[in-house]
CSV table of C-alpha atoms and ligand atoms in Angstrom, one decimal:
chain,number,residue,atom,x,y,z
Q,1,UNK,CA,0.0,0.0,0.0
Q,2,UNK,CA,1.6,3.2,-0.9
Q,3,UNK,CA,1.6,6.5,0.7
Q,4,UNK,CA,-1.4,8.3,0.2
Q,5,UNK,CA,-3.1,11.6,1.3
Q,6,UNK,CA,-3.3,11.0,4.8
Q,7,UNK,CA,0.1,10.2,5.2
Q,8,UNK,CA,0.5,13.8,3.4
Q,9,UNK,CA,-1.6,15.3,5.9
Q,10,UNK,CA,-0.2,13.3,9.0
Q,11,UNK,CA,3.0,13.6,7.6
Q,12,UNK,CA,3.5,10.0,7.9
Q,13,UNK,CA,5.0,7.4,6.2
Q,14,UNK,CA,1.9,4.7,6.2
Q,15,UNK,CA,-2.0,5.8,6.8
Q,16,UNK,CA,-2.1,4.5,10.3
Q,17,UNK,CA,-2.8,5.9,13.5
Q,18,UNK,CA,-2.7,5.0,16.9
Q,19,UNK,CA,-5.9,5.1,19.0
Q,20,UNK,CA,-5.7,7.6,21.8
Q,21,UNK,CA,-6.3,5.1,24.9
Q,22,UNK,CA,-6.8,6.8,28.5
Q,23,UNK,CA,-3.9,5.9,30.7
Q,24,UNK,CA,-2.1,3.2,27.9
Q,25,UNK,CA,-1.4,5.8,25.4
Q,26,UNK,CA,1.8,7.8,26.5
Q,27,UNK,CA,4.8,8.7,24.9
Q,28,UNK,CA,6.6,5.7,24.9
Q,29,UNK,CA,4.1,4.3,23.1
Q,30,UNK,CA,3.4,7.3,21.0
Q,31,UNK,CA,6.9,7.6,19.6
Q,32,UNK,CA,7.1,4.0,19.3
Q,33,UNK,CA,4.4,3.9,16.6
Q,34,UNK,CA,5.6,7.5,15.1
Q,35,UNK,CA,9.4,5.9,15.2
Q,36,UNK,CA,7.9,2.9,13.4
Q,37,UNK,CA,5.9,5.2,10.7
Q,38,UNK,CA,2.7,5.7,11.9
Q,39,UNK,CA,1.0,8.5,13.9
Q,40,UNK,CA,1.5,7.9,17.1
Q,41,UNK,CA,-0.6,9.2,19.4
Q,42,UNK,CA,-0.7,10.7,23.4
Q,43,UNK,CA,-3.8,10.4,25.6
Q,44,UNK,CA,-4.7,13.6,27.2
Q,45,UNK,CA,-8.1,11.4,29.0
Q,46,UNK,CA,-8.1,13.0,32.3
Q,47,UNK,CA,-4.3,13.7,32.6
Q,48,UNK,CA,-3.3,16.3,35.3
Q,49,UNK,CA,-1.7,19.2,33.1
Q,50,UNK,CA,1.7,19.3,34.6
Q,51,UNK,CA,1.8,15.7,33.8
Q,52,UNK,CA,0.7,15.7,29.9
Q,53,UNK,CA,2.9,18.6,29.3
Q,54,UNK,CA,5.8,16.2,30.3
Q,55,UNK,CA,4.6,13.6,28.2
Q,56,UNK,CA,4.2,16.0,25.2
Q,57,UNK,CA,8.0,17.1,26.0
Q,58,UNK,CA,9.5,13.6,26.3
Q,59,UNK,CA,7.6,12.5,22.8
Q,60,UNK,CA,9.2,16.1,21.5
Q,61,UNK,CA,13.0,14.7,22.8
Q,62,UNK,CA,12.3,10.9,21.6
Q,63,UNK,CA,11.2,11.5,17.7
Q,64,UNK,CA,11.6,13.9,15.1
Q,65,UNK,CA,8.9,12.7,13.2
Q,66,UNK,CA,5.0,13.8,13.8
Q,67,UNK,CA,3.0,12.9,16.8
Q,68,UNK,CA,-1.0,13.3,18.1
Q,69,UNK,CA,-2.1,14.7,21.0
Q,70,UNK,CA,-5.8,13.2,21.5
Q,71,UNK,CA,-8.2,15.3,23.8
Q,72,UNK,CA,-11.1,13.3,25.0
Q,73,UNK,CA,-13.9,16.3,25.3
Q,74,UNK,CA,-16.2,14.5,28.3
Q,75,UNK,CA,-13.0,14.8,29.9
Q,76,UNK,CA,-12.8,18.1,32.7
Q,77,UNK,CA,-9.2,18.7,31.7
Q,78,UNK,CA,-10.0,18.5,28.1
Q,79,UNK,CA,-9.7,22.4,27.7
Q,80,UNK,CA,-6.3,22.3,29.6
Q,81,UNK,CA,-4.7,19.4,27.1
Q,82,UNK,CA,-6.5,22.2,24.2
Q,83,UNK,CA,-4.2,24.9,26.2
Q,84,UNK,CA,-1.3,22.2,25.7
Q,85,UNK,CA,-1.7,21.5,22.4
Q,86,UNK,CA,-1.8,25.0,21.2
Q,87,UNK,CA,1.5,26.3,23.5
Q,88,UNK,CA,3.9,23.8,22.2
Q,89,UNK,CA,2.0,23.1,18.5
Q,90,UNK,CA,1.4,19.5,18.6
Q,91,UNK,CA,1.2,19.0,14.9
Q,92,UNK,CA,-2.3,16.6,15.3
Q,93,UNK,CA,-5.0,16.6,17.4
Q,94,UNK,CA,-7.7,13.7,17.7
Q,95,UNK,CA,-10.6,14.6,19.6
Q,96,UNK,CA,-13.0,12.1,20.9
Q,97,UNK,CA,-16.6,11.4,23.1
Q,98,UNK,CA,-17.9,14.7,22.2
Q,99,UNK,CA,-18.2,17.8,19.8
Q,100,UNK,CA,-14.7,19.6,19.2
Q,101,UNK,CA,-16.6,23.2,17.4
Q,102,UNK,CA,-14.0,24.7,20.3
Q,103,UNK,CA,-10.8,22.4,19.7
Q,104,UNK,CA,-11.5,23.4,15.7
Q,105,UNK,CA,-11.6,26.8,16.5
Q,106,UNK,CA,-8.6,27.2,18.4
Q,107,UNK,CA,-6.3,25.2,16.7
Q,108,UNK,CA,-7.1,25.5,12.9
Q,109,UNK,CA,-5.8,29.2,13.2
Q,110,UNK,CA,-2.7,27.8,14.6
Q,111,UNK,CA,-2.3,25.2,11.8
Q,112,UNK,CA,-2.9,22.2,13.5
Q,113,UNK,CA,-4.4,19.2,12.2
Q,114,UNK,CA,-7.6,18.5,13.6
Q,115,UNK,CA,-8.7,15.1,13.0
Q,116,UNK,CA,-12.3,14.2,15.4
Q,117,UNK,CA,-13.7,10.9,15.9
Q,118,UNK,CA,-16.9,10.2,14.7
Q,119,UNK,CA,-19.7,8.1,15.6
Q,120,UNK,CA,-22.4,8.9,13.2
Q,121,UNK,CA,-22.6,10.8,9.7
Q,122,UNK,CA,-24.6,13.7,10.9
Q,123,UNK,CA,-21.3,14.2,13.6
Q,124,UNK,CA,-19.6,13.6,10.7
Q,125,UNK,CA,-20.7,16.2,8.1
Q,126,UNK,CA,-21.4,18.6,11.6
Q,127,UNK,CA,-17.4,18.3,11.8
Q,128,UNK,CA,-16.4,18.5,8.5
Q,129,UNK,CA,-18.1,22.0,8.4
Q,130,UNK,CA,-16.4,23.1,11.1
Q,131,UNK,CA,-13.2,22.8,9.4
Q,132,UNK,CA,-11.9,19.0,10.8
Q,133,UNK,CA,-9.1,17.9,8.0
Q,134,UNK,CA,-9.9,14.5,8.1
Q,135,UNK,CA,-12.5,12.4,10.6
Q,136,UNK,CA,-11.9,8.9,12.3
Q,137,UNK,CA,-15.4,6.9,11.2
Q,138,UNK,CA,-14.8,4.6,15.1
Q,139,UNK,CA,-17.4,1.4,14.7
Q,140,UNK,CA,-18.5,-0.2,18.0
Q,141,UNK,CA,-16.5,-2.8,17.9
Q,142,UNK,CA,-13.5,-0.7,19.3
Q,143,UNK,CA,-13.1,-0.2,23.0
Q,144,UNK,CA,-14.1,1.8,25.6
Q,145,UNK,CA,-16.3,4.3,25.0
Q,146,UNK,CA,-18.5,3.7,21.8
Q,147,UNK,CA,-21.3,4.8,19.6
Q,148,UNK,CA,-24.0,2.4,18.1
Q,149,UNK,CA,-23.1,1.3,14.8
Q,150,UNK,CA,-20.5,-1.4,12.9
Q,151,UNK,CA,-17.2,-0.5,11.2
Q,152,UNK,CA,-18.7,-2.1,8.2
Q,153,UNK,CA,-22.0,0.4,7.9
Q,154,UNK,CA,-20.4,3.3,9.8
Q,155,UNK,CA,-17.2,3.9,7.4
Q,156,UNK,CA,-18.9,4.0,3.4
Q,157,UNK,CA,-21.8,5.9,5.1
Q,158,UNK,CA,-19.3,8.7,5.9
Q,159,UNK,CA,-17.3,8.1,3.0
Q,160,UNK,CA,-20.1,8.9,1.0
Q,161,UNK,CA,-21.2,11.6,2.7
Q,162,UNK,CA,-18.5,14.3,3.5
Q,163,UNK,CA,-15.3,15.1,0.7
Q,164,UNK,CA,-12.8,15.1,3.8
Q,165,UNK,CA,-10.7,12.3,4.0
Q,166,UNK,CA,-11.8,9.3,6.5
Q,167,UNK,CA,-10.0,7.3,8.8
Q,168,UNK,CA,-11.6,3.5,9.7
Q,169,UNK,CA,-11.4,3.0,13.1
Q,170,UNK,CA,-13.1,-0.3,15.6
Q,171,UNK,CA,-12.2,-4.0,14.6
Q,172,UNK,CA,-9.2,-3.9,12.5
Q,173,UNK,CA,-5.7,-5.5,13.6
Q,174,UNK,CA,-4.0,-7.3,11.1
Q,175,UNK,CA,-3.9,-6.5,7.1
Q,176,UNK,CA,-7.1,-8.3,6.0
Q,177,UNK,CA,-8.7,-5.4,8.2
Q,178,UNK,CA,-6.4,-2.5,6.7
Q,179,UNK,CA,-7.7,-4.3,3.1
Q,180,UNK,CA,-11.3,-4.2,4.2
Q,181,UNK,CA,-11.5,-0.5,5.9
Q,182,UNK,CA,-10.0,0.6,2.3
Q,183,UNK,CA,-12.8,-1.4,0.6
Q,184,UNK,CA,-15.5,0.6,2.6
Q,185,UNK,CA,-14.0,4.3,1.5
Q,186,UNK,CA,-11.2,4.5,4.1
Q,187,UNK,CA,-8.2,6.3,3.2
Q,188,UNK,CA,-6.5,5.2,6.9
Q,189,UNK,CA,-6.9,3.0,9.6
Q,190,UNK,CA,-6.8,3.7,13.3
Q,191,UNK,CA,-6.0,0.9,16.1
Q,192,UNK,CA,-5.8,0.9,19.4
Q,193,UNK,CA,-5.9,-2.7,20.7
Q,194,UNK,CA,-3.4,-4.4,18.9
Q,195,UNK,CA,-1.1,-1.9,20.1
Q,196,UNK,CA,-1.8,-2.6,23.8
Q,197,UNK,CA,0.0,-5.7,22.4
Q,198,UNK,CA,3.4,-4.1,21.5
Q,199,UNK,CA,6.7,-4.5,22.9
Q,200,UNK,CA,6.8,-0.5,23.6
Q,201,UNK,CA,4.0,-0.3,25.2
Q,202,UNK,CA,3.6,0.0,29.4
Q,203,UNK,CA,0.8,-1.6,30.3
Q,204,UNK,CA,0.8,-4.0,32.5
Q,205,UNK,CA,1.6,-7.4,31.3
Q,206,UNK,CA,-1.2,-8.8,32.6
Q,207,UNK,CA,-3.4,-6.6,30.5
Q,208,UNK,CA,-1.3,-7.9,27.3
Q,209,UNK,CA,-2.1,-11.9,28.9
Q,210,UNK,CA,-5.9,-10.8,28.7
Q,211,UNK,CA,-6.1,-9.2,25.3
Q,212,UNK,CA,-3.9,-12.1,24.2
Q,213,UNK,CA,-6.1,-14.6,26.1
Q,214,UNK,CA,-9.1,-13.0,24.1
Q,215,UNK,CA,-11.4,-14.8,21.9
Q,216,UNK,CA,-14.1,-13.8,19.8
Q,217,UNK,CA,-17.0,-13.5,22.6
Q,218,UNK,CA,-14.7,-11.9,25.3
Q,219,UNK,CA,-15.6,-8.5,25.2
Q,220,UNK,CA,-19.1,-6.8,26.7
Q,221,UNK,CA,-20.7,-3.5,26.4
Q,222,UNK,CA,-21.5,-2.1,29.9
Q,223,UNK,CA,-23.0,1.7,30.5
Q,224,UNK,CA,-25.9,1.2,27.8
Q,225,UNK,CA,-28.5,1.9,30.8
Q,226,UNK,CA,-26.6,5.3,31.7
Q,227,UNK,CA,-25.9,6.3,27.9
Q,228,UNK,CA,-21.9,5.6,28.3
Q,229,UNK,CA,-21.4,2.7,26.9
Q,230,UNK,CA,-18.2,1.4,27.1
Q,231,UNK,CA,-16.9,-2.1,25.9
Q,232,UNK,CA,-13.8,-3.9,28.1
Q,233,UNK,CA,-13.3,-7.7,28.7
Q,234,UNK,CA,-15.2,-9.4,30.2
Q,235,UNK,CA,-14.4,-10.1,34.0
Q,236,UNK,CA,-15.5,-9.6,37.4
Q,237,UNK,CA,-16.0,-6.2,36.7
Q,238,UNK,CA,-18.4,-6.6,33.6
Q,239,UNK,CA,-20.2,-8.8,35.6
Q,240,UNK,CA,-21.5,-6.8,38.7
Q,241,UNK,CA,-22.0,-3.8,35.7
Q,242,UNK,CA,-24.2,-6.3,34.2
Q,243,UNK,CA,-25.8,-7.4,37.5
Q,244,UNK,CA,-26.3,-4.1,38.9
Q,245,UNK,CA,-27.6,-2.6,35.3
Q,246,UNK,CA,-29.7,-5.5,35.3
Q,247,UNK,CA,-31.9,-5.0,38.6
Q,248,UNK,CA,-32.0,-1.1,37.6
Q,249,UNK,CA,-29.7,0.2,39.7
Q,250,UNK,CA,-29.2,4.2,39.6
Q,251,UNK,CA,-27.0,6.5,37.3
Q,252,UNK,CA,-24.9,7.6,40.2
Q,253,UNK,CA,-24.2,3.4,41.7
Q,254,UNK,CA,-23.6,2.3,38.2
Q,255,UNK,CA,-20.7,5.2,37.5
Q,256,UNK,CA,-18.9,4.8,41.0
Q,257,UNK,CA,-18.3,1.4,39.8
Q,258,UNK,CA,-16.0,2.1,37.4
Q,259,UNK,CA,-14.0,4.6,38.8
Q,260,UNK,CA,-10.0,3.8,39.0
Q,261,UNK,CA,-10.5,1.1,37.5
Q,262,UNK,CA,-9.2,1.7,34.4
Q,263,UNK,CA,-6.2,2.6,36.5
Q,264,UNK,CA,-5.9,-0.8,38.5
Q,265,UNK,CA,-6.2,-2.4,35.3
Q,266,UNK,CA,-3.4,-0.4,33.2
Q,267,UNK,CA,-0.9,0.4,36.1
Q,268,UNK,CA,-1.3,-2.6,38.7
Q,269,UNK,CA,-2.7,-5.5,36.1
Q,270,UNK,CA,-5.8,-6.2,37.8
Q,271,UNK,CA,-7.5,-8.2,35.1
Q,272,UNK,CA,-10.1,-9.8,38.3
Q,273,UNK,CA,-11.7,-5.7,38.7
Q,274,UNK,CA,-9.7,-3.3,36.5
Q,275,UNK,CA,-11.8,-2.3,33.6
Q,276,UNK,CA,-10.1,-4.3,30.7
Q,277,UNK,CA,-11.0,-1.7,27.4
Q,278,UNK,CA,-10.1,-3.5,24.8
Q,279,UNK,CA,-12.1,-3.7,21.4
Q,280,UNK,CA,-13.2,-7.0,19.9
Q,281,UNK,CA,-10.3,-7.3,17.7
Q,282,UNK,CA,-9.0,-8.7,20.9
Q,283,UNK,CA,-9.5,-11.8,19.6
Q,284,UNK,CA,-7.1,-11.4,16.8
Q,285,UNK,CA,-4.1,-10.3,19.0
Q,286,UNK,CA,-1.8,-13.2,19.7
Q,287,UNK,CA,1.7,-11.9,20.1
Q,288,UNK,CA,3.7,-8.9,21.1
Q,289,UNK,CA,5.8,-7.5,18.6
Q,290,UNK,CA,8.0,-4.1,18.2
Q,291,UNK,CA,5.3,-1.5,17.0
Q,292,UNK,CA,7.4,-0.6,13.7
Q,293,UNK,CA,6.9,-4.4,13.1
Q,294,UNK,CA,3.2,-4.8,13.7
Q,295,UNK,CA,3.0,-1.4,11.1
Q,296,UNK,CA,4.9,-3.5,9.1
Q,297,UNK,CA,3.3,-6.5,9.1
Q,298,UNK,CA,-0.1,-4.6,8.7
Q,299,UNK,CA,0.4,-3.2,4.9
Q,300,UNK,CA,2.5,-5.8,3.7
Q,301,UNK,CA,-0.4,-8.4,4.7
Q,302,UNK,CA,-3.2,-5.6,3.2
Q,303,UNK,CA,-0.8,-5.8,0.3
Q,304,UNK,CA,-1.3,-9.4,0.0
Q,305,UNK,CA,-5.1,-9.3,0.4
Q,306,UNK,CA,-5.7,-6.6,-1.9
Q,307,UNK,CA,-3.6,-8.4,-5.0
Q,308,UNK,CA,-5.0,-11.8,-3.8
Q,309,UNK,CA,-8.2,-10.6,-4.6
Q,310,UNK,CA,-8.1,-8.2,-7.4
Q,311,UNK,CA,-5.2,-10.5,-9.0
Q,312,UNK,CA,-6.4,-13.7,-8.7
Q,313,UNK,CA,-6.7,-15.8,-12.5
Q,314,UNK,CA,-10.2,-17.0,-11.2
Q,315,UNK,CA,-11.4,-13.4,-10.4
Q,316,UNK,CA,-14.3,-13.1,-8.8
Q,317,UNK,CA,-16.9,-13.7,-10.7
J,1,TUI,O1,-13.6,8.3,23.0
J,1,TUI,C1,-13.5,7.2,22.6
J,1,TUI,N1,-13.3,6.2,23.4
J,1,TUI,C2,-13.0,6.2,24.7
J,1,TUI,S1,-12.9,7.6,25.7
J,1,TUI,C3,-12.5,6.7,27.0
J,1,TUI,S2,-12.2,7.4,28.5
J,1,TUI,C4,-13.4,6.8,29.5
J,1,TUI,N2,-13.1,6.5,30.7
J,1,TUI,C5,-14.0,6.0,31.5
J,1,TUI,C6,-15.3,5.8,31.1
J,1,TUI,C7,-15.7,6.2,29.9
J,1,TUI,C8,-14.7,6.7,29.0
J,1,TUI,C9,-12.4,5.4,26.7
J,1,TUI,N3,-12.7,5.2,25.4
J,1,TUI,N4,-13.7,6.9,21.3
J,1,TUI,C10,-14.1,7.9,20.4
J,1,TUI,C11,-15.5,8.1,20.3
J,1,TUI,N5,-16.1,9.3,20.2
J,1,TUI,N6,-16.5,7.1,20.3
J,1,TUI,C12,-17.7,7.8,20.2
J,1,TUI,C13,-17.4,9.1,20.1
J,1,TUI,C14,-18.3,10.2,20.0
J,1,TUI,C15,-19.5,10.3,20.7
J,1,TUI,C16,-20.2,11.4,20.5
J,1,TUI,C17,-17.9,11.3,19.1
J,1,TUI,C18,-18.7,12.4,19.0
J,1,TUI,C19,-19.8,12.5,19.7
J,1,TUI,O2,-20.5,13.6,19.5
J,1,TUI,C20,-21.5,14.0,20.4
J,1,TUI,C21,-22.1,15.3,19.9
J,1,TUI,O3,-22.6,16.0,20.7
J,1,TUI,O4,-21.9,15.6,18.7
C-alpha cells in the first residue's frame, strides 16, 4: 500500500494511527508507533496538566517525526490538554466522546491538524463543516467508549457523505482489516488494541495476557443503561455492571463502579476488577511484537489481500 493523502496530511510514512487510549497511550508508546511510521498518538483522557505537558515534552525529545495529542472532550481537563496543544503546537489533534466546534476553533488558526472521531454521519458532516481535515469513522467494535453502529456500515456511510478524507477505526488488527476499511472508503486506519499488544507499550503485562487470552465472545458493552457505553473484557467487573444494570440500579451506583478502574487495570494489572478496554479485535491479538513491526506486518499483509483478490486468474466472478 503506498503512501497516500493522509500520510500527506499526518505527515506519515503509512495511513495509520494509533488510538488515543486513556492511561495506555503515552509517549513511549506514541513515539514508538511514530518511530515505526505511523501517527502515534498521546492520551490527554483526564491527565493532570503538569503531567501531559511532560509527556508531550519527552515524545518532542524521543522523535523527530509527527506525533497526536488526542483530547477526550467528556473529559474536565479536556480544555487544559486544548491549552497544551496549542502552547507547544502539537502537529495533530484527535478529539473524541464529544463535539470539538472549540478544539477546531482554536487550533485551525494555529495550523494544526484537527482530526475528530466520529460516531455517526450527521457528527460527521457537523465536523467536516467546522473545518476538521480529516475524521476517524470509530465502529462499536472498538473499546471503551462507543457509539451504536459497525465498522462495516459506519465507514462508506461517511465516506459517501463528506469530501474530507476518513480514517476507519473499531475491529481492525492485522492486514485483512487495513484491506477491508479501504474497501468501505477508508483512506486510513486507526487501532488501538493491537497496540496494547506491542513491545513499547507499558501496560501492565497482565493486561497484554488478557487481550492475548481473548477470543471472539470476550468483550461486553457495559454503560448502555446510563448512555456511556463502554466495551472492556469481560471479567469480574463486567459482571456486577451487568448485575447491577440488570436490577435497575441508579445513574450515580452504576458510575462509581467504574472509577479507578481503568487505572488498577493499566498500572497494577488487575485483570479480576480493572476495567479491561479492549475492542473485539481482541480476539485477533496473539503476540507482542516491536510496533514498527506490527505497522509493518499490517500493509505488507493488506498488500497481499488486496492483489490476492483483485489479481487472482479466477477473479471473482
Ligand atoms: O472516546 C472514545 N473512546 C474512549 S474515551 C475513554 S475514557 C473513558 N473512561 C472511563 C469511562 C468512559 C470513558 C475510553 N474510550 N472513542 C471515540 C468516540 N467518540 N467514540 C464515540 C465518540 C463520539 C461520541 C459522541 C464522538 C462524538 C460524539 O458527539 C456527540 C455530539 O454531541 O456531537
Amino acid at each position: 500500500m503506498r503512501a497516500n493523502c493522509i500520510c500527506k496530511i499526518l505527515g506519515t510514512e503509512y495511513p495509520l494511527l494509533q488510538g488515543g487510549m486513556a492511561w495506555v497511550a503515552n509517549a513511549e508508546l506514541a513515539v514508538a508507533v511514530s518511530n515505526g511510521g505511523g501517527l502515534g498518538i498521546i492520551a490527554a483522557a483526564n491527565t493532570p496538566p503538569d503531567i501531559l505537558e511532560q509527556e508531550i515534552l519527552k515524545a518532542k525529545n524521543l522523535t523527530d517525526r509527527p506525533f497526536g495529542l488526542n483530547i477526550m472532550l467528556m473529559s474536565p481537563t479536556a480544555s487544559d490538554a486544548l491549552e497544551l496543544a496549542a502552547r507547544h503546537e502539537v502537529p495533530v489533534v484527535t478529539t473524541g466522546a464529544g463535539s470539538p466546534g472549540r478544539v477546531l476553533k482554536r487550533l485551525k488558526p494555529l495550523g494544526t491538524i484537527v482530526v475528530p472521531v466520529v460516531a455517526s454521519v450527521s457528527q460527521a458532516r457537523r465536523v467536516e463543516k467546522q473545518g476538521a481535515d480529516a475524521v476517524i469513522a470509530e465502529g462499536m467494535e472498538a473499546g471503551g467508549h462507543i457509539g451504536e453502529l459497525t465498522t462495516m456500515t459506519l465507514v462508506p456511510q461517511v465516506a459517501s457523505a463528506v469530501r474530507v478524507p476518513v480514517i476507519a477505526a473499531g475491529g481492525i488488527a492485522d492486514g485483512r482489516g487495513v484491506a477491508a476499511a479501504f474497501a468501505l472508503g477508508a483512506e486510513g486506519v486507526q487501532l488501538g488494541t493491537r497496540f496494547i499488544c506491542c513491545e513499547e507499550c507499558t501496560v501492565h503485562v497482565n493486561f497484554k495476557n488478557a487481550v492475548i487470552a481473548a477470543r471472539d465472545r470476550s468483550t461486553a458493552v457495559t454503560g448502555l443503561s446510563t448512555g456511556h457505553p463502554v466495551r472492556c473484557l469481560r471479567n469480574r467487573l463486567t459482571t456486577a455492571f451487568e448485575e447491577l444494570e440488570g436490577r435497575g440500579a441508579s445513574f450515580e451506583e452504576i458510575e462509581k463502579l467504574g472509577i479507578g478502574k481503568l487505572r488498577s487495570a493499566v498500572l497494577d494489572g488487575d485483570t479480576e476488577w480493572g476495567s479491561l478496554m479492549a475492542g473485539q479485535s481482541a480476539g485477533m491479538v496473539n503476540d507482542i511484537l516491536p510496533a514498527a513491526q506490527i505497522i509493518r506486518n499490517l500493509f505488507a499483509e493488506a498488500d497481499e489481500v488486496l492483489s490476492r483478490i483483485s489479481g487472482s486468474e479466477e477473479g471473482l466472478n
